[in-house]
């Protein structure tokens, strides 16, 4: 791979590595799936409370050294993000709303008493890694280079307190189409035994602990023959919050108008960037778009009364996933006969077209990289 990257104001460049042959790269990029293979380089930047963010380094992808007493291993100060870069029809590469991910990263950092990173540094770091790894960005619709920024507390010591030292890391992973055989609706399990988040907790932060705590519910959903768990609010155990690691939407027919409705952000939901994008995109396509509370009872009755005819989940990884069957301790129901609905299908195509540069980017959501 040729070197395109020059040292920058914020990053040192260490490309001391035999580049992978293009044959080997192409082989690895066949059926990449999601999050299974990684590119050749990564970025690391250290932070110290007294000296702030240091100069970062673009260096070969590989293991990192951690003291066994590093705070992250004990008290879990760990946050992350996920966004994608897409190849455009002219071969150039653009990332999707990276500033929004930087802003959410900093909101997560604040909640976990970790340092914020300047938004420009976050975006510049991603641009540099994407430029270095430009040959790893696939081109088919639905394929992309997934960027995974993360931050961990590295200070060694067993006192329970916000650490003084942190490491920001950025890695990249070519990602295949989530539904290579066509979009397949999922079956979901409404969890009554477990909650994802409680008021005052960390539900709106993208912190590692939230995901650790969710795994047992995901396991329960699998044991019930379902693909994903649906989370309810922790206080009433009635209101729908999210589906697994995705936000959720319901499609209503109200007085002859199609309205997409998503649970309102209460502080216990992750404010998804796909969720926000779809609320705006839906309006631009002539649909109504609303944020409000929706209970499980309303979900079932609106379907029975024909007021609702679709439900789908959304997130960076899978874009839009229709929900075909809902199961809970109290019964089971089908949505749209278990098939993908027309609104989910239209929104999914509109978003993918926009991300791949096949539709005009009127909202300036795409960020040109190289
Ligand atoms: C719990 C949770 N909810 C929702 C989302 C969707 O967020 P986004 O659309 O920003 O990927 C994610 C993924 O980041 C998530 O982990």
mmCIF file of N, CA and C and ligand atoms in Angstrom, residues 80-82 101 104 146 196 203 206 211 231 242-247 269-275 314-317, ligand 1:
data_model
loop_
_atom_site.group_PDB
_atom_site.id
_atom_site.type_symbol
_atom_site.label_atom_id
_atom_site.label_comp_id
_atom_site.label_asym_id
_atom_site.label_seq_id
_atom_site.Cartn_x
_atom_site.Cartn_y
_atom_site.Cartn_z
ATOM 1 N N UNK A 80 -17.096 3.865 23.991
ATOM 2 C CA UNK A 80 -16.752 3.638 22.578
ATOM 3 C C UNK A 80 -17.786 4.298 21.674
ATOM 4 N N UNK A 81 -17.494 4.265 20.396
ATOM 5 C CA UNK A 81 -18.394 4.794 19.368
ATOM 6 C C UNK A 81 -18.370 3.864 18.167
ATOM 7 N N UNK A 82 -19.235 4.113 17.205
ATOM 8 C CA UNK A 82 -19.235 3.335 15.971
ATOM 9 C C UNK A 82 -19.831 4.174 14.859
ATOM 10 N N UNK A 101 -20.949 11.571 16.199
ATOM 11 C CA UNK A 101 -20.365 10.523 17.042
ATOM 12 C C UNK A 101 -19.368 11.108 18.035
ATOM 13 N N UNK A 104 -21.366 12.599 20.833
ATOM 14 C CA UNK A 104 -21.908 11.574 21.731
ATOM 15 C C UNK A 104 -20.788 10.930 22.558
ATOM 16 N N UNK A 146 -16.124 0.267 8.935
ATOM 17 C CA UNK A 146 -16.658 0.618 10.255
ATOM 18 C C UNK A 146 -15.521 1.149 11.118
ATOM 19 N N UNK A 196 -32.194 -2.571 30.909
ATOM 20 C CA UNK A 196 -30.928 -2.095 30.368
ATOM 21 C C UNK A 196 -30.414 -0.880 31.127
ATOM 22 N N UNK A 203 -27.720 4.795 30.854
ATOM 23 C CA UNK A 203 -28.378 4.349 29.621
ATOM 24 C C UNK A 203 -28.101 5.193 28.389
ATOM 25 N N UNK A 206 -22.569 5.538 25.824
ATOM 26 C CA UNK A 206 -22.139 4.336 25.112
ATOM 27 C C UNK A 206 -20.933 3.799 25.877
ATOM 28 N N UNK A 211 -23.231 -2.831 27.912
ATOM 29 C CA UNK A 211 -23.296 -3.985 27.003
ATOM 30 C C UNK A 211 -23.049 -5.273 27.781
ATOM 31 N N UNK A 231 -36.061 -3.939 25.249
ATOM 32 C CA UNK A 231 -35.940 -3.413 26.622
ATOM 33 C C UNK A 231 -37.142 -2.557 26.973
ATOM 34 N N UNK A 242 -35.661 0.225 23.733
ATOM 35 C CA UNK A 242 -34.778 -0.061 22.592
ATOM 36 C C UNK A 242 -34.883 -1.542 22.241
ATOM 37 N N UNK A 243 -34.247 -1.931 21.129
ATOM 38 C CA UNK A 243 -34.134 -3.347 20.781
ATOM 39 C C UNK A 243 -32.648 -3.703 20.746
ATOM 40 N N UNK A 244 -32.174 -4.521 21.664
ATOM 41 C CA UNK A 244 -30.750 -4.905 21.696
ATOM 42 C C UNK A 244 -29.890 -3.664 21.658
ATOM 43 N N UNK A 245 -29.009 -3.575 20.704
ATOM 44 C CA UNK A 245 -28.152 -2.401 20.537
ATOM 45 C C UNK A 245 -28.666 -1.504 19.432
ATOM 46 N N UNK A 246 -29.974 -1.348 19.331
ATOM 47 C CA UNK A 246 -30.552 -0.503 18.279
ATOM 48 C C UNK A 246 -31.739 0.274 18.848
ATOM 49 N N UNK A 247 -32.050 1.410 18.243
ATOM 50 C CA UNK A 247 -33.281 2.134 18.581
ATOM 51 C C UNK A 247 -34.442 1.498 17.820
ATOM 52 N N UNK A 269 -32.273 5.939 27.245
ATOM 53 C CA UNK A 269 -32.053 5.362 25.903
ATOM 54 C C UNK A 269 -30.762 5.931 25.323
ATOM 55 N N UNK A 270 -30.130 5.159 24.447
ATOM 56 C CA UNK A 270 -28.991 5.716 23.723
ATOM 57 C C UNK A 270 -29.536 6.603 22.603
ATOM 58 N N UNK A 271 -29.088 7.870 22.542
ATOM 59 C CA UNK A 271 -29.562 8.740 21.455
ATOM 60 C C UNK A 271 -28.879 8.364 20.140
ATOM 61 N N UNK A 272 -29.481 7.454 19.415
ATOM 62 C CA UNK A 272 -28.878 6.912 18.192
ATOM 63 C C UNK A 272 -28.785 7.964 17.094
ATOM 64 N N UNK A 273 -27.703 7.902 16.356
ATOM 65 C CA UNK A 273 -27.524 8.851 15.250
ATOM 66 C C UNK A 273 -28.363 8.411 14.054
ATOM 67 N N UNK A 274 -28.568 7.118 13.897
ATOM 68 C CA UNK A 274 -29.472 6.638 12.839
ATOM 69 C C UNK A 274 -30.904 7.047 13.176
ATOM 70 N N UNK A 275 -31.270 6.943 14.445
ATOM 71 C CA UNK A 275 -32.612 7.369 14.911
ATOM 72 C C UNK A 275 -32.864 8.826 14.537
ATOM 73 N N UNK A 314 -33.223 0.375 14.309
ATOM 74 C CA UNK A 314 -32.233 1.047 13.474
ATOM 75 C C UNK A 314 -30.949 1.304 14.245
ATOM 76 N N UNK A 315 -29.831 1.274 13.517
ATOM 77 C CA UNK A 315 -28.531 1.547 14.116
ATOM 78 C C UNK A 315 -27.469 1.533 13.036
ATOM 79 N N UNK A 316 -26.286 1.990 13.388
ATOM 80 C CA UNK A 316 -25.208 2.094 12.405
ATOM 81 C C UNK A 316 -24.888 0.745 11.758
ATOM 82 N N UNK A 317 -24.814 -0.312 12.574
ATOM 83 C CA UNK A 317 -24.345 -1.592 12.051
ATOM 84 C C UNK A 317 -25.294 -2.165 11.006
HETATM 85 C C1 LIG B 1 -27.858 0.504 22.863
HETATM 86 C C2 LIG B 1 -27.828 1.106 21.506
HETATM 87 N N1 LIG B 1 -28.925 1.742 21.058
HETATM 88 C C3 LIG B 1 -28.964 2.318 19.843
HETATM 89 C C4 LIG B 1 -27.876 2.273 18.993
HETATM 90 C C5 LIG B 1 -27.955 2.914 17.641
HETATM 91 O O1 LIG B 1 -27.127 4.051 17.596
HETATM 92 P P1 LIG B 1 -26.511 4.568 16.224
HETATM 93 O O2 LIG B 1 -27.648 4.794 15.313
HETATM 94 O O3 LIG B 1 -25.816 5.837 16.594
HETATM 95 O O4 LIG B 1 -25.601 3.501 15.743
HETATM 96 C C6 LIG B 1 -26.712 1.615 19.416
HETATM 97 C C7 LIG B 1 -25.523 1.558 18.551
HETATM 98 O O5 LIG B 1 -24.677 2.421 18.645
HETATM 99 C C8 LIG B 1 -26.685 1.027 20.700
HETATM 100 O O6 LIG B 1 -25.589 0.392 21.122
#
